Every structure is written in structure tokens, then in C-alpha cells.
């Protein structure tokens, strides 16, 4: 049984990069019942800038020191992906709740260890930053689908467009760092686990088959639904994320662009967001608010360690499929009761 917290919660944020800064700003400006008391980063200059935003009492260079600091009651991890699993485990070791940016780990095996450790501890401490669940447009689609008004869901379609990266990204990185959002989104929207994936991709160049600039993922779900994800990491023009759900009696889809439609000089246009920090601006605020509310009420919500694990199990299958060119089956293990979401 988790207990309620009534005082202002002391939060420690690990990582003062773009994502860490965004979370710090949101916690400082949009959440009244929590306070950032510590920030850590190895980059002293970034650390000073971000500490300046929230006036945290403790500026640390070591994430583990932050986790163990007595003033830190809950931890937000926005460090580079490769540190997520070990830092999250350190939070579990001292019994502190943690919101860990996605991916929860670098592989399903690593994520499973965290799930097992959390289950052994007997209570949910981990939330994973799969923030699309908090995007109002995604949430509306999910509500319509879950209402049953459109009948049984037949298909999920996800489009994920990134403006580009400075260096070619490996197929593994694209799947675990970017497409993991789409894989979770598909599971969440369909309300079931993926049973088979088939991946095809376009490398940056013919002599770099280890890289991917555009990835197509075909999905099959246990309940018979199908899915299709297009993840473009090098679009060059802006950032977009949209989903469309097709059901028996209709369909529901997001419209990522919130900007005005402007007609001028024989043209009709809309401004496209530059990156996820712009596109999911509102989602990030809702995400930390929901996390802090859950800490206060003692009733965890949102994407759990199980979601982090399952999305990586599917991601690992996608990597295997990309390498072999063949479909790969996914065997979802039975879910522990503590991860069941309220209907
Ligand atoms: C980035 O790390 C994110 O989490 C973004 O939401 C995603 O769109 C992007 O592809 C990732 O690199």
C-alpha cells in the first residue's frame, strides 16, 4: 500500500540538458506541490544555468549523490539513455519514486531486471517518460477508442517525423530512442500487446547498412489488430507526430499541427513545430503534474516499468527483424497484477 504525501515534495533532477531543463522549468513554474531541491550534471556550465532557473539548493555533479541526498524525496532522470537503467535501479535501492525518461533501459533484458526489482519491492516506484499519453490530441483519440463508440479497433497507424540529426543514426538507436515512443503508443492505443513485427528501413547510404534514416514497422497484435509505423529521422523540414486508429464503425486521428492555417499570396500554409519540446510542450507539463499528483496521493498512474519493458521487448524484436529482414514473433510474458491499469 503506498502512502499519501501532504507536504511540498523535494525533487532531484538528474541531467541538465534540453530535456532536464524543460522538466525543471515545468516543475518550477507549473507544479505548486513540488520543489526542485537538487540538480546534477557533469557539465558545470549547464548545471549552473539550470540551477539558476529553479534555485535548487544543491548543484551536484554525481547523479548517485543526488539520489542518496536526504532532501531528495523523488527523482527525475533526464540523463543520456545509457545511464537510465542503473540510475533507476539506484532509486529502487533506496525506495525513492522515479520518473525516468524513455527508454527505461537499453534492452528488454535490462528493463526486465528493473521490473523484477520493483515487483520484489512490492510497490510501484517507476514511471517512464512515454509522454505521448499526456498529449491532449492523443488522449482524445484514446478516449474515443476506449468508449467503444467506433467498435472494435482494426488498425493503428503512426507517423513520427524528426527534422534530422548531425550524424547518421544506427538502426538500433532509431528504434530504441525514437520508435520506442511509437511502439508504446501502438500498445497503449490498441490496448493489447504486439505479437509480431516486420521491419524495413532505408539506410543513410548503401555502404552504411547499420544506419537508418527512415524505418517502416509492420505490427500484429494478439487480438488480431494490425499496425504500421513510419519513423523518419531525417525529414529536413520539421517535427510531426500523428496517429490514426481505424475501427469497425469509423476512425479517430490526431492533427499534430496546432498553428493557424494562413492563406496569403496564393498559398495556404501552417507552421510546423521544430522538435518534440515544441510539439509536446503541453504533454510534458501534464506529465510532471500527473507524476507529482500520483506521488502525493500514493496511487501511481501513467506509463509504468512494465510499459517501459514491453516497449523495449518489441523494440528488440524490431532490431532483430531489421537485421534479418524477416518477421519476428514477440512473446509477451504475463503481466504482474500491480501493473494493471484502472479501466
Ligand atoms: C527523442 O529522444 C524523443 O524522445 C522524441 O520524443 C522523439 O521524437 C525523438 O525521435 C527522440 O530522439
GROMACS .gro file of C-alpha atoms and ligand atoms in nm:
model
  355
    1UNK     CA    1   0.000   0.000   0.000
    2UNK     CA    2   0.151   0.337  -0.099
    3UNK     CA    3   0.115   0.625   0.144
    4UNK     CA    4   0.000   0.982   0.083
    5UNK     CA    5   0.243   1.278   0.098
    6UNK     CA    6   0.097   1.609   0.212
    7UNK     CA    7   0.399   1.845   0.220
    8UNK     CA    8   0.582   2.004  -0.077
    9UNK     CA    9   0.783   1.721  -0.233
   10UNK     CA   10   1.158   1.766  -0.282
   11UNK     CA   11   1.254   1.658  -0.634
   12UNK     CA   12   1.602   1.589  -0.766
   13UNK     CA   13   1.659   1.617  -1.141
   14UNK     CA   14   1.948   1.426  -1.300
   15UNK     CA   15   2.061   1.580  -1.629
   16UNK     CA   16   2.067   1.948  -1.719
   17UNK     CA   17   2.040   1.908  -2.097
   18UNK     CA   18   1.743   2.026  -2.304
   19UNK     CA   19   1.506   1.764  -2.157
   20UNK     CA   20   1.623   1.815  -1.798
   21UNK     CA   21   1.587   2.190  -1.834
   22UNK     CA   22   1.232   2.150  -1.966
   23UNK     CA   23   1.132   1.932  -1.672
   24UNK     CA   24   1.296   2.172  -1.426
   25UNK     CA   25   1.109   2.469  -1.578
   26UNK     CA   26   0.779   2.281  -1.566
   27UNK     CA   27   0.832   2.168  -1.208
   28UNK     CA   28   0.929   2.522  -1.104
   29UNK     CA   29   0.656   2.708  -1.292
   30UNK     CA   30   0.365   2.468  -1.338
   31UNK     CA   31   0.361   2.246  -1.030
   32UNK     CA   32   0.291   2.402  -0.692
   33UNK     CA   33   0.317   2.097  -0.468
   34UNK     CA   34   0.676   2.005  -0.555
   35UNK     CA   35   1.009   2.185  -0.550
   36UNK     CA   36   1.331   2.106  -0.734
   37UNK     CA   37   1.580   2.082  -0.447
   38UNK     CA   38   1.873   1.932  -0.639
   39UNK     CA   39   2.004   1.913  -0.994
   40UNK     CA   40   2.302   1.712  -1.116
   41UNK     CA   41   2.508   1.719  -1.433
   42UNK     CA   42   2.872   1.668  -1.527
   43UNK     CA   43   2.865   1.990  -1.732
   44UNK     CA   44   2.921   2.267  -1.477
   45UNK     CA   45   2.803   2.545  -1.706
   46UNK     CA   46   2.470   2.379  -1.792
   47UNK     CA   47   2.426   2.283  -1.428
   48UNK     CA   48   2.465   2.645  -1.315
   49UNK     CA   49   2.217   2.764  -1.580
   50UNK     CA   50   1.950   2.511  -1.485
   51UNK     CA   51   2.001   2.559  -1.110
   52UNK     CA   52   1.953   2.931  -1.179
   53UNK     CA   53   1.606   2.856  -1.321
   54UNK     CA   54   1.476   2.664  -1.019
   55UNK     CA   55   1.702   2.799  -0.742
   56UNK     CA   56   1.774   2.443  -0.628
   57UNK     CA   57   1.972   2.429  -0.304
   58UNK     CA   58   2.202   2.153  -0.427
   59UNK     CA   59   2.404   2.158  -0.750
   60UNK     CA   60   2.577   1.821  -0.782
   61UNK     CA   61   2.800   1.657  -1.037
   62UNK     CA   62   2.705   1.300  -0.944
   63UNK     CA   63   2.359   1.154  -1.007
   64UNK     CA   64   2.405   0.886  -0.740
   65UNK     CA   65   2.487   1.150  -0.480
   66UNK     CA   66   2.163   1.324  -0.580
   67UNK     CA   67   1.960   1.003  -0.543
   68UNK     CA   68   2.102   0.945  -0.195
   69UNK     CA   69   2.066   1.307  -0.080
   70UNK     CA   70   1.833   1.328   0.222
   71UNK     CA   71   1.647   1.634   0.079
   72UNK     CA   72   1.558   1.443  -0.240
   73UNK     CA   73   1.232   1.251  -0.198
   74UNK     CA   74   1.171   1.167  -0.566
   75UNK     CA   75   1.398   1.165  -0.870
   76UNK     CA   76   1.351   1.267  -1.232
   77UNK     CA   77   1.608   1.111  -1.466
   78UNK     CA   78   1.684   1.306  -1.782
   79UNK     CA   79   2.041   1.183  -1.825
   80UNK     CA   80   2.158   1.021  -2.153
   81UNK     CA   81   1.980   0.692  -2.236
   82UNK     CA   82   2.273   0.467  -2.143
   83UNK     CA   83   2.253   0.574  -1.777
   84UNK     CA   84   1.877   0.525  -1.732
   85UNK     CA   85   1.870   0.166  -1.607
   86UNK     CA   86   2.148   0.196  -1.349
   87UNK     CA   87   2.016   0.525  -1.211
   88UNK     CA   88   1.662   0.385  -1.190
   89UNK     CA   89   1.794   0.079  -1.006
   90UNK     CA   90   1.971   0.312  -0.761
   91UNK     CA   91   1.635   0.482  -0.692
   92UNK     CA   92   1.472   0.144  -0.628
   93UNK     CA   93   1.760   0.051  -0.394
   94UNK     CA   94   1.678   0.346  -0.166
   95UNK     CA   95   1.299   0.322  -0.217
   96UNK     CA   96   1.260   0.661  -0.392
   97UNK     CA   97   0.997   0.714  -0.665
   98UNK     CA   98   1.142   0.795  -1.005
   99UNK     CA   99   1.022   0.941  -1.333
  100UNK     CA  100   1.274   0.807  -1.584
  101UNK     CA  101   1.287   0.946  -1.935
  102UNK     CA  102   1.237   0.687  -2.208
  103UNK     CA  103   1.381   0.440  -2.291
  104UNK     CA  104   1.374   0.283  -1.944
  105UNK     CA  105   1.684   0.083  -2.039
  106UNK     CA  106   1.886  -0.007  -2.346
  107UNK     CA  107   1.738  -0.354  -2.389
  108UNK     CA  108   1.442  -0.560  -2.272
  109UNK     CA  109   1.675  -0.776  -2.060
  110UNK     CA  110   1.793  -0.469  -1.869
  111UNK     CA  111   1.437  -0.338  -1.831
  112UNK     CA  112   1.314  -0.678  -1.706
  113UNK     CA  113   1.567  -0.660  -1.420
  114UNK     CA  114   1.407  -0.330  -1.312
  115UNK     CA  115   1.057  -0.478  -1.335
  116UNK     CA  116   1.168  -0.776  -1.123
  117UNK     CA  117   1.333  -0.548  -0.867
  118UNK     CA  118   1.021  -0.328  -0.845
  119UNK     CA  119   0.795  -0.632  -0.803
  120UNK     CA  120   1.028  -0.767  -0.532
  121UNK     CA  121   0.995  -0.433  -0.350
  122UNK     CA  122   0.616  -0.473  -0.358
  123UNK     CA  123   0.518  -0.125  -0.479
  124UNK     CA  124   0.529   0.082  -0.795
  125UNK     CA  125   0.805   0.340  -0.781
  126UNK     CA  126   0.886   0.381  -1.152
  127UNK     CA  127   0.707   0.597  -1.409
  128UNK     CA  128   0.854   0.609  -1.760
  129UNK     CA  129   0.857   0.930  -1.966
  130UNK     CA  130   0.648   0.796  -2.253
  131UNK     CA  131   0.480   1.135  -2.258
  132UNK     CA  132   0.251   1.094  -2.557
  133UNK     CA  133  -0.010   0.956  -2.317
  134UNK     CA  134  -0.034   1.312  -2.182
  135UNK     CA  135  -0.072   1.484  -2.520
  136UNK     CA  136  -0.430   1.619  -2.539
  137UNK     CA  137  -0.473   1.510  -2.904
  138UNK     CA  138  -0.354   1.153  -2.833
  139UNK     CA  139  -0.566   1.141  -2.518
  140UNK     CA  140  -0.882   1.238  -2.710
  141UNK     CA  141  -0.824   0.961  -2.965
  142UNK     CA  142  -0.765   0.712  -2.684
  143UNK     CA  143  -1.087   0.820  -2.508
  144UNK     CA  144  -1.295   0.773  -2.823
  145UNK     CA  145  -1.141   0.433  -2.891
  146UNK     CA  146  -1.188   0.318  -2.530
  147UNK     CA  147  -1.551   0.438  -2.525
  148UNK     CA  148  -1.628   0.163  -2.777
  149UNK     CA  149  -1.831   0.408  -2.988
  150UNK     CA  150  -1.636   0.314  -3.302
  151UNK     CA  151  -1.648  -0.059  -3.236
  152UNK     CA  152  -1.351  -0.294  -3.237
  153UNK     CA  153  -1.020  -0.135  -3.338
  154UNK     CA  154  -0.872  -0.284  -3.652
  155UNK     CA  155  -0.558  -0.084  -3.721
  156UNK     CA  156  -0.306   0.163  -3.575
  157UNK     CA  157  -0.111   0.397  -3.798
  158UNK     CA  158   0.170   0.612  -3.656
  159UNK     CA  159   0.378   0.876  -3.832
  160UNK     CA  160   0.684   1.013  -3.649
  161UNK     CA  161   0.888   1.278  -3.830
  162UNK     CA  162   1.215   1.421  -3.692
  163UNK     CA  163   1.387   1.717  -3.852
  164UNK     CA  164   1.729   1.549  -3.870
  165UNK     CA  165   2.046   1.467  -3.682
  166UNK     CA  166   2.404   1.585  -3.719
  167UNK     CA  167   2.542   1.236  -3.779
  168UNK     CA  168   2.381   0.922  -3.926
  169UNK     CA  169   2.193   0.726  -3.660
  170UNK     CA  170   2.220   0.349  -3.627
  171UNK     CA  171   1.910   0.135  -3.677
  172UNK     CA  172   1.934   0.028  -3.310
  173UNK     CA  173   1.939   0.390  -3.192
  174UNK     CA  174   1.646   0.489  -3.411
  175UNK     CA  175   1.435   0.202  -3.280
  176UNK     CA  176   1.530   0.224  -2.909
  177UNK     CA  177   1.550   0.604  -2.883
  178UNK     CA  178   1.283   0.723  -3.130
  179UNK     CA  179   1.047   0.446  -3.247
  180UNK     CA  180   1.009   0.320  -2.889
  181UNK     CA  181   0.755   0.603  -2.847
  182UNK     CA  182   0.552   0.474  -3.143
  183UNK     CA  183   0.571   0.115  -3.019
  184UNK     CA  184   0.436   0.219  -2.680
  185UNK     CA  185   0.176   0.443  -2.842
  186UNK     CA  186   0.052   0.149  -3.051
  187UNK     CA  187   0.027  -0.083  -2.746
  188UNK     CA  188  -0.149   0.188  -2.543
  189UNK     CA  189  -0.395   0.286  -2.813
  190UNK     CA  190  -0.481  -0.071  -2.915
  191UNK     CA  191  -0.491  -0.184  -2.551
  192UNK     CA  192  -0.312  -0.507  -2.629
  193UNK     CA  193   0.038  -0.646  -2.678
  194UNK     CA  194   0.223  -0.680  -3.007
  195UNK     CA  195   0.265  -1.041  -3.122
  196UNK     CA  196   0.473  -0.996  -3.441
  197UNK     CA  197   0.684  -0.725  -3.609
  198UNK     CA  198   0.834  -0.689  -3.952
  199UNK     CA  199   1.079  -0.405  -4.017
  200UNK     CA  200   1.216  -0.250  -4.332
  201UNK     CA  201   1.435   0.061  -4.348
  202UNK     CA  202   1.631   0.296  -4.570
  203UNK     CA  203   1.995   0.344  -4.459
  204UNK     CA  204   2.171   0.680  -4.492
  205UNK     CA  205   2.378   0.530  -4.773
  206UNK     CA  206   2.428   0.191  -4.937
  207UNK     CA  207   2.767   0.144  -4.768
  208UNK     CA  208   2.619   0.211  -4.420
  209UNK     CA  209   2.352  -0.062  -4.375
  210UNK     CA  210   2.395  -0.021  -3.998
  211UNK     CA  211   2.229   0.323  -4.021
  212UNK     CA  212   1.864   0.417  -4.078
  213UNK     CA  213   1.708   0.741  -4.194
  214UNK     CA  214   1.358   0.602  -4.241
  215UNK     CA  215   1.210   0.296  -4.073
  216UNK     CA  216   0.883   0.117  -4.151
  217UNK     CA  217   0.743  -0.119  -3.889
  218UNK     CA  218   0.451  -0.356  -3.950
  219UNK     CA  219   0.278  -0.479  -3.636
  220UNK     CA  220   0.041  -0.760  -3.547
  221UNK     CA  221  -0.138  -0.763  -3.214
  222UNK     CA  222  -0.256  -1.065  -3.013
  223UNK     CA  223  -0.620  -0.953  -3.060
  224UNK     CA  224  -0.591  -0.960  -3.439
  225UNK     CA  225  -0.544  -0.585  -3.496
  226UNK     CA  226  -0.262  -0.468  -3.724
  227UNK     CA  227  -0.038  -0.163  -3.722
  228UNK     CA  228   0.201   0.041  -3.932
  229UNK     CA  229   0.464   0.287  -3.809
  230UNK     CA  230   0.669   0.523  -4.024
  231UNK     CA  231   0.961   0.678  -3.837
  232UNK     CA  232   1.153   0.935  -4.041
  233UNK     CA  233   1.463   1.062  -3.864
  234UNK     CA  234   1.586   1.292  -4.138
  235UNK     CA  235   1.286   1.481  -4.273
  236UNK     CA  236   1.465   1.813  -4.301
  237UNK     CA  237   1.155   2.031  -4.260
  238UNK     CA  238   1.026   1.996  -3.902
  239UNK     CA  239   0.880   1.767  -3.639
  240UNK     CA  240   0.546   1.586  -3.652
  241UNK     CA  241   0.381   1.300  -3.467
  242UNK     CA  242   0.037   1.170  -3.556
  243UNK     CA  243  -0.168   0.858  -3.501
  244UNK     CA  244  -0.477   0.722  -3.673
  245UNK     CA  245  -0.692   0.443  -3.537
  246UNK     CA  246  -0.927   0.264  -3.772
  247UNK     CA  247  -1.216   0.080  -3.611
  248UNK     CA  248  -1.524  -0.113  -3.731
  249UNK     CA  249  -1.754   0.190  -3.747
  250UNK     CA  250  -1.519   0.483  -3.800
  251UNK     CA  251  -1.175   0.618  -3.728
  252UNK     CA  252  -1.006   0.871  -3.499
  253UNK     CA  253  -0.686   1.059  -3.563
  254UNK     CA  254  -0.470   1.335  -3.417
  255UNK     CA  255  -0.377   1.651  -3.600
  256UNK     CA  256  -0.033   1.744  -3.470
  257UNK     CA  257  -0.032   2.098  -3.601
  258UNK     CA  258  -0.186   2.348  -3.362
  259UNK     CA  259  -0.077   2.654  -3.555
  260UNK     CA  260  -0.315   2.875  -3.752
  261UNK     CA  261  -0.391   2.799  -4.114
  262UNK     CA  262  -0.268   3.104  -4.305
  263UNK     CA  263  -0.367   3.194  -4.661
  264UNK     CA  264  -0.151   3.453  -4.830
  265UNK     CA  265  -0.008   3.524  -5.177
  266UNK     CA  266  -0.189   3.234  -5.341
  267UNK     CA  267  -0.061   2.999  -5.073
  268UNK     CA  268  -0.221   2.816  -4.782
  269UNK     CA  269   0.013   2.711  -4.503
  270UNK     CA  270   0.070   2.610  -4.142
  271UNK     CA  271   0.375   2.647  -3.924
  272UNK     CA  272   0.533   2.309  -3.832
  273UNK     CA  273   0.695   2.257  -3.491
  274UNK     CA  274   1.075   2.220  -3.478
  275UNK     CA  275   1.112   1.939  -3.226
  276UNK     CA  276   0.944   1.732  -2.955
  277UNK     CA  277   0.993   2.004  -2.693
  278UNK     CA  278   0.762   2.227  -2.900
  279UNK     CA  279   0.521   1.959  -3.022
  280UNK     CA  280   0.475   1.803  -2.679
  281UNK     CA  281   0.502   2.122  -2.473
  282UNK     CA  282   0.164   2.063  -2.308
  283UNK     CA  283   0.220   1.689  -2.267
  284UNK     CA  284   0.538   1.749  -2.064
  285UNK     CA  285   0.350   1.979  -1.826
  286UNK     CA  286   0.066   1.727  -1.781
  287UNK     CA  287   0.321   1.451  -1.735
  288UNK     CA  288   0.507   1.606  -1.438
  289UNK     CA  289   0.179   1.725  -1.285
  290UNK     CA  290   0.036   1.373  -1.303
  291UNK     CA  291   0.357   1.229  -1.160
  292UNK     CA  292   0.363   1.470  -0.865
  293UNK     CA  293  -0.011   1.418  -0.804
  294UNK     CA  294   0.050   1.043  -0.803
  295UNK     CA  295   0.335   1.087  -0.554
  296UNK     CA  296   0.106   1.287  -0.330
  297UNK     CA  297  -0.189   1.051  -0.350
  298UNK     CA  298   0.021   0.737  -0.333
  299UNK     CA  299  -0.165   0.595  -0.635
  300UNK     CA  300   0.081   0.561  -0.925
  301UNK     CA  301  -0.051   0.630  -1.274
  302UNK     CA  302   0.083   0.661  -1.628
  303UNK     CA  303   0.338   0.455  -1.816
  304UNK     CA  304   0.491   0.204  -1.575
  305UNK     CA  305   0.810  -0.001  -1.567
  306UNK     CA  306   0.602  -0.271  -1.737
  307UNK     CA  307   0.529  -0.035  -2.027
  308UNK     CA  308   0.897   0.057  -2.042
  309UNK     CA  309   0.986  -0.312  -2.052
  310UNK     CA  310   0.722  -0.419  -2.305
  311UNK     CA  311   0.806  -0.135  -2.544
  312UNK     CA  312   1.171  -0.249  -2.531
  313UNK     CA  313   1.074  -0.613  -2.582
  314UNK     CA  314   0.901  -0.507  -2.905
  315UNK     CA  315   1.194  -0.276  -2.990
  316UNK     CA  316   1.440  -0.567  -2.955
  317UNK     CA  317   1.220  -0.773  -3.190
  318UNK     CA  318   1.222  -0.482  -3.437
  319UNK     CA  319   1.602  -0.471  -3.429
  320UNK     CA  320   1.617  -0.847  -3.493
  321UNK     CA  321   1.372  -0.808  -3.782
  322UNK     CA  322   1.567  -0.516  -3.931
  323UNK     CA  323   1.883  -0.728  -3.923
  324UNK     CA  324   1.727  -1.043  -4.071
  325UNK     CA  325   1.468  -0.883  -4.299
  326UNK     CA  326   1.221  -1.141  -4.162
  327UNK     CA  327   0.911  -1.109  -3.941
  328UNK     CA  328   0.988  -1.173  -3.572
  329UNK     CA  329   0.739  -1.306  -3.314
  330UNK     CA  330   0.704  -1.134  -2.978
  331UNK     CA  331   0.604  -1.341  -2.675
  332UNK     CA  332   0.455  -1.111  -2.410
  333UNK     CA  333   0.502  -1.261  -2.062
  334UNK     CA  334   0.208  -1.244  -1.817
  335UNK     CA  335   0.178  -0.902  -1.653
  336UNK     CA  336   0.210  -0.874  -1.274
  337UNK     CA  337  -0.111  -0.753  -1.106
  338UNK     CA  338   0.047  -0.430  -0.976
  339UNK     CA  339   0.083  -0.303  -1.333
  340UNK     CA  340  -0.285  -0.342  -1.423
  341UNK     CA  341  -0.434  -0.002  -1.507
  342UNK     CA  342  -0.772   0.109  -1.380
  343UNK     CA  343  -1.028   0.078  -1.663
  344LIG     C1  344   1.385   1.198  -2.858
  344LIG     O1  345   1.474   1.144  -2.764
  344LIG     C2  346   1.245   1.195  -2.807
  344LIG     O2  347   1.214   1.139  -2.706
  344LIG     C3  348   1.144   1.247  -2.902
  344LIG     O3  349   1.015   1.243  -2.847
  344LIG     C4  350   1.149   1.166  -3.028
  344LIG     O4  351   1.057   1.218  -3.122
  344LIG     C5  352   1.289   1.171  -3.088
  344LIG     O5  353   1.293   1.093  -3.205
  344LIG     C6  354   1.391   1.119  -2.987
  344LIG     O6  355   1.521   1.128  -3.042
   0.00000   0.00000   0.00000
